[in-house]
Amino acid sequence: MSSIRAYTGAVGAGAYSATKGALEIKPTRHGRLLLSDQHLRPSNIKFGHPSIPDYAEFNKLYQAGVSALYSTQQGDPRKAADRIVDMVRSEGRTAGKSIPTRFPVGADAVEKIRGSCSKKMEICDEWEAFSSDTKFDPQE
């Protein structure tokens, strides 16, 4: 399972974001599928004990941020799971559709991916002429 963090990093989650962005999967009989999930409301959350003293203050701030988000997420894990199962089985509203390689699960995932892609397209539009001029000059 991938994550929305593959599209948008977060302070303190660089390694996590990088691994989610680097995920490669082998095709199955259903094709390939990476799920970029929204903020789902978990039934429980537990933090490990930080072991690096230099990061203790940062860990407190990070855990406070996650705790503030906890129980306020709009995403229902059961509904997300139902959507995923329908898609893999090609049932319901997904019947007859091709399974995408990357699938955003939830409204906030769609919003973040659209925003990320829009920013990338703006960069391409602004820098295309300059960036694309890297071919070998024709031999005379």
PDB file of C-alpha atoms in Angstrom:
ATOM      1  CA  MET A   1       0.000   0.000   0.000  1.00  0.00           C
ATOM      2  CA  SER A   2       1.355   3.367  -0.948  1.00  0.00           C
ATOM      3  CA  SER A   3       0.376   6.610   0.745  1.00  0.00           C
ATOM      4  CA  ILE A   4      -0.632  10.131  -0.075  1.00  0.00           C
ATOM      5  CA  ARG A   5       2.831  10.989   1.266  1.00  0.00           C
ATOM      6  CA  ALA A   6       4.255   9.634  -1.994  1.00  0.00           C
ATOM      7  CA  TYR A   7       2.821  12.809  -3.557  1.00  0.00           C
ATOM      8  CA  THR A   8       3.197  15.241  -0.695  1.00  0.00           C
ATOM      9  CA  GLY A   9       5.898  14.857   1.926  1.00  0.00           C
ATOM     10  CA  ALA A  10       5.590  15.972   5.523  1.00  0.00           C
ATOM     11  CA  VAL A  11       8.014  17.310   8.088  1.00  0.00           C
ATOM     12  CA  GLY A  12       9.424  14.368   9.977  1.00  0.00           C
ATOM     13  CA  ALA A  13       8.176  11.859   7.433  1.00  0.00           C
ATOM     14  CA  GLY A  14      10.885  12.095   4.784  1.00  0.00           C
ATOM     15  CA  ALA A  15      11.962   8.456   4.940  1.00  0.00           C
ATOM     16  CA  TYR A  16       8.348   7.298   5.050  1.00  0.00           C
ATOM     17  CA  SER A  17       7.399   9.485   2.082  1.00  0.00           C
ATOM     18  CA  ALA A  18      10.414   8.344   0.079  1.00  0.00           C
ATOM     19  CA  THR A  19       9.651   4.664   0.597  1.00  0.00           C
ATOM     20  CA  LYS A  20       6.019   5.151  -0.357  1.00  0.00           C
ATOM     21  CA  GLY A  21       7.045   7.015  -3.507  1.00  0.00           C
ATOM     22  CA  ALA A  22       9.576   4.339  -4.431  1.00  0.00           C
ATOM     23  CA  LEU A  23       7.180   1.410  -4.125  1.00  0.00           C
ATOM     24  CA  GLU A  24       7.334  -0.972  -7.036  1.00  0.00           C
ATOM     25  CA  ILE A  25       4.922  -3.835  -7.332  1.00  0.00           C
ATOM     26  CA  LYS A  26       4.768  -6.814  -9.599  1.00  0.00           C
ATOM     27  CA  PRO A  27       1.668  -7.306 -11.699  1.00  0.00           C
ATOM     28  CA  THR A  28      -0.835  -9.910 -10.607  1.00  0.00           C
ATOM     29  CA  ARG A  29      -3.757 -11.344 -12.509  1.00  0.00           C
ATOM     30  CA  HIS A  30      -5.575  -8.173 -11.449  1.00  0.00           C
ATOM     31  CA  GLY A  31      -2.814  -5.906 -12.756  1.00  0.00           C
ATOM     32  CA  ARG A  32      -0.886  -3.501 -10.547  1.00  0.00           C
ATOM     33  CA  LEU A  33      -2.425  -1.435  -7.824  1.00  0.00           C
ATOM     34  CA  LEU A  34      -0.907   1.103  -5.443  1.00  0.00           C
ATOM     35  CA  LEU A  35      -3.378   2.692  -3.081  1.00  0.00           C
ATOM     36  CA  SER A  36      -2.826   6.283  -1.996  1.00  0.00           C
ATOM     37  CA  ASP A  37      -5.031   6.524   1.032  1.00  0.00           C
ATOM     38  CA  GLN A  38      -6.685   9.470   2.629  1.00  0.00           C
ATOM     39  CA  HIS A  39      -6.582  10.250   6.300  1.00  0.00           C
ATOM     40  CA  LEU A  40      -8.615   7.358   7.630  1.00  0.00           C
ATOM     41  CA  ARG A  41      -9.891   7.393  11.191  1.00  0.00           C
ATOM     42  CA  PRO A  42      -8.197   4.483  12.951  1.00  0.00           C
ATOM     43  CA  SER A  43      -9.779   2.618  15.820  1.00  0.00           C
ATOM     44  CA  ASN A  44      -6.601   2.996  17.865  1.00  0.00           C
ATOM     45  CA  ILE A  45      -3.231   4.653  17.623  1.00  0.00           C
ATOM     46  CA  LYS A  46      -0.039   3.938  19.498  1.00  0.00           C
ATOM     47  CA  PHE A  47       3.316   5.649  19.447  1.00  0.00           C
ATOM     48  CA  GLY A  48       6.634   3.925  19.954  1.00  0.00           C
ATOM     49  CA  HIS A  49       9.149   5.253  22.402  1.00  0.00           C
ATOM     50  CA  PRO A  50      11.693   7.574  20.767  1.00  0.00           C
ATOM     51  CA  SER A  51      15.192   6.253  21.253  1.00  0.00           C
ATOM     52  CA  ILE A  52      17.268   9.206  20.005  1.00  0.00           C
ATOM     53  CA  PRO A  53      17.454  11.966  22.631  1.00  0.00           C
ATOM     54  CA  ASP A  54      18.266  14.643  20.038  1.00  0.00           C
ATOM     55  CA  TYR A  55      14.825  14.105  18.480  1.00  0.00           C
ATOM     56  CA  ALA A  56      12.844  14.062  21.730  1.00  0.00           C
ATOM     57  CA  GLU A  57      11.416  17.578  21.335  1.00  0.00           C
ATOM     58  CA  PHE A  58      10.539  17.017  17.690  1.00  0.00           C
ATOM     59  CA  ASN A  59       8.874  13.691  18.563  1.00  0.00           C
ATOM     60  CA  LYS A  60       6.701  15.421  21.180  1.00  0.00           C
ATOM     61  CA  LEU A  61       5.565  18.003  18.606  1.00  0.00           C
ATOM     62  CA  TYR A  62       4.964  15.342  15.954  1.00  0.00           C
ATOM     63  CA  GLN A  63       2.947  13.152  18.311  1.00  0.00           C
ATOM     64  CA  ALA A  64       0.905  16.158  19.434  1.00  0.00           C
ATOM     65  CA  GLY A  65       0.068  16.915  15.789  1.00  0.00           C
ATOM     66  CA  VAL A  66      -0.937  13.331  15.082  1.00  0.00           C
ATOM     67  CA  SER A  67      -2.963  13.196  18.300  1.00  0.00           C
ATOM     68  CA  ALA A  68      -4.806  16.388  17.301  1.00  0.00           C
ATOM     69  CA  LEU A  69      -5.684  14.797  13.963  1.00  0.00           C
ATOM     70  CA  TYR A  70      -6.734  11.529  15.609  1.00  0.00           C
ATOM     71  CA  SER A  71     -10.510  10.997  15.649  1.00  0.00           C
ATOM     72  CA  THR A  72     -11.129  13.987  13.362  1.00  0.00           C
ATOM     73  CA  GLN A  73     -10.272  12.292  10.072  1.00  0.00           C
ATOM     74  CA  GLN A  74     -13.150  12.237   7.609  1.00  0.00           C
ATOM     75  CA  GLY A  75     -12.188   8.884   6.082  1.00  0.00           C
ATOM     76  CA  ASP A  76     -14.107   5.786   7.139  1.00  0.00           C
ATOM     77  CA  PRO A  77     -11.745   2.766   6.931  1.00  0.00           C
ATOM     78  CA  ARG A  78     -14.651   0.380   6.304  1.00  0.00           C
ATOM     79  CA  LYS A  79     -15.929   2.395   3.334  1.00  0.00           C
ATOM     80  CA  ALA A  80     -12.392   2.668   1.955  1.00  0.00           C
ATOM     81  CA  ALA A  81     -11.947  -1.097   2.242  1.00  0.00           C
ATOM     82  CA  ASP A  82     -15.306  -1.681   0.529  1.00  0.00           C
ATOM     83  CA  ARG A  83     -14.236   0.564  -2.377  1.00  0.00           C
ATOM     84  CA  ILE A  84     -10.943  -1.295  -2.733  1.00  0.00           C
ATOM     85  CA  VAL A  85     -12.640  -4.707  -2.691  1.00  0.00           C
ATOM     86  CA  ASP A  86     -15.199  -3.575  -5.279  1.00  0.00           C
ATOM     87  CA  MET A  87     -12.413  -2.323  -7.507  1.00  0.00           C
ATOM     88  CA  VAL A  88     -10.315  -5.479  -7.266  1.00  0.00           C
ATOM     89  CA  ARG A  89     -13.388  -7.613  -7.931  1.00  0.00           C
ATOM     90  CA  SER A  90     -14.690  -5.242 -10.646  1.00  0.00           C
ATOM     91  CA  GLU A  91     -18.029  -5.009  -8.877  1.00  0.00           C
ATOM     92  CA  GLY A  92     -20.514  -2.209  -8.273  1.00  0.00           C
ATOM     93  CA  ARG A  93     -19.527   1.141  -9.751  1.00  0.00           C
ATOM     94  CA  THR A  94     -16.168  -0.263 -10.854  1.00  0.00           C
ATOM     95  CA  ALA A  95     -17.585  -3.024 -13.059  1.00  0.00           C
ATOM     96  CA  GLY A  96     -16.016  -2.941 -16.500  1.00  0.00           C
ATOM     97  CA  LYS A  97     -13.362  -0.362 -15.600  1.00  0.00           C
ATOM     98  CA  SER A  98      -9.631  -0.934 -15.833  1.00  0.00           C
ATOM     99  CA  ILE A  99      -7.845  -0.895 -12.507  1.00  0.00           C
ATOM    100  CA  PRO A 100      -5.430   2.060 -12.388  1.00  0.00           C
ATOM    101  CA  THR A 101      -1.848   1.529 -11.275  1.00  0.00           C
ATOM    102  CA  ARG A 102      -2.233   4.219  -8.634  1.00  0.00           C
ATOM    103  CA  PHE A 103      -5.615   4.746  -7.030  1.00  0.00           C
ATOM    104  CA  PRO A 104      -6.441   7.632  -4.679  1.00  0.00           C
ATOM    105  CA  VAL A 105      -8.665   6.457  -1.827  1.00  0.00           C
ATOM    106  CA  GLY A 106     -10.763   9.304  -0.451  1.00  0.00           C
ATOM    107  CA  ALA A 107     -11.554  12.918  -1.242  1.00  0.00           C
ATOM    108  CA  ASP A 108      -8.479  14.335   0.484  1.00  0.00           C
ATOM    109  CA  ALA A 109      -6.234  11.932  -1.461  1.00  0.00           C
ATOM    110  CA  VAL A 110      -7.804  13.083  -4.737  1.00  0.00           C
ATOM    111  CA  GLU A 111      -7.343  16.736  -3.706  1.00  0.00           C
ATOM    112  CA  LYS A 112      -3.689  16.299  -2.702  1.00  0.00           C
ATOM    113  CA  ILE A 113      -2.801  14.324  -5.835  1.00  0.00           C
ATOM    114  CA  ARG A 114      -4.516  16.894  -8.087  1.00  0.00           C
ATOM    115  CA  GLY A 115      -2.622  19.679  -6.339  1.00  0.00           C
ATOM    116  CA  SER A 116       0.694  17.850  -6.628  1.00  0.00           C
ATOM    117  CA  CYS A 117       0.144  17.104 -10.310  1.00  0.00           C
ATOM    118  CA  SER A 118      -0.989  20.678 -11.039  1.00  0.00           C
ATOM    119  CA  LYS A 119       2.196  22.064  -9.488  1.00  0.00           C
ATOM    120  CA  LYS A 120       4.303  19.644 -11.546  1.00  0.00           C
ATOM    121  CA  MET A 121       2.466  20.666 -14.729  1.00  0.00           C
ATOM    122  CA  GLU A 122       3.071  24.347 -13.940  1.00  0.00           C
ATOM    123  CA  ILE A 123       6.800  23.639 -13.623  1.00  0.00           C
ATOM    124  CA  CYS A 124       6.774  21.767 -16.944  1.00  0.00           C
ATOM    125  CA  ASP A 125       4.900  24.588 -18.662  1.00  0.00           C
ATOM    126  CA  GLU A 126       7.220  27.269 -17.309  1.00  0.00           C
ATOM    127  CA  TRP A 127      10.500  25.451 -17.933  1.00  0.00           C
ATOM    128  CA  GLU A 128       9.753  23.235 -20.953  1.00  0.00           C
ATOM    129  CA  ALA A 129      11.631  25.257 -23.594  1.00  0.00           C
ATOM    130  CA  PHE A 130      14.707  25.689 -21.426  1.00  0.00           C
ATOM    131  CA  SER A 131      14.730  22.162 -20.030  1.00  0.00           C
ATOM    132  CA  SER A 132      14.036  20.407 -23.326  1.00  0.00           C
ATOM    133  CA  ASP A 133      16.940  22.033 -25.158  1.00  0.00           C
ATOM    134  CA  THR A 134      19.447  19.323 -24.193  1.00  0.00           C
ATOM    135  CA  LYS A 135      19.730  17.264 -27.384  1.00  0.00           C
ATOM    136  CA  PHE A 136      23.015  16.758 -29.192  1.00  0.00           C
ATOM    137  CA  ASP A 137      23.563  19.326 -31.910  1.00  0.00           C
ATOM    138  CA  PRO A 138      23.282  17.828 -35.410  1.00  0.00           C
ATOM    139  CA  GLN A 139      26.636  16.837 -36.867  1.00  0.00           C
ATOM    140  CA  GLU A 140      27.612  18.897 -39.853  1.00  0.00           C
TER     141      GLU A 140
END
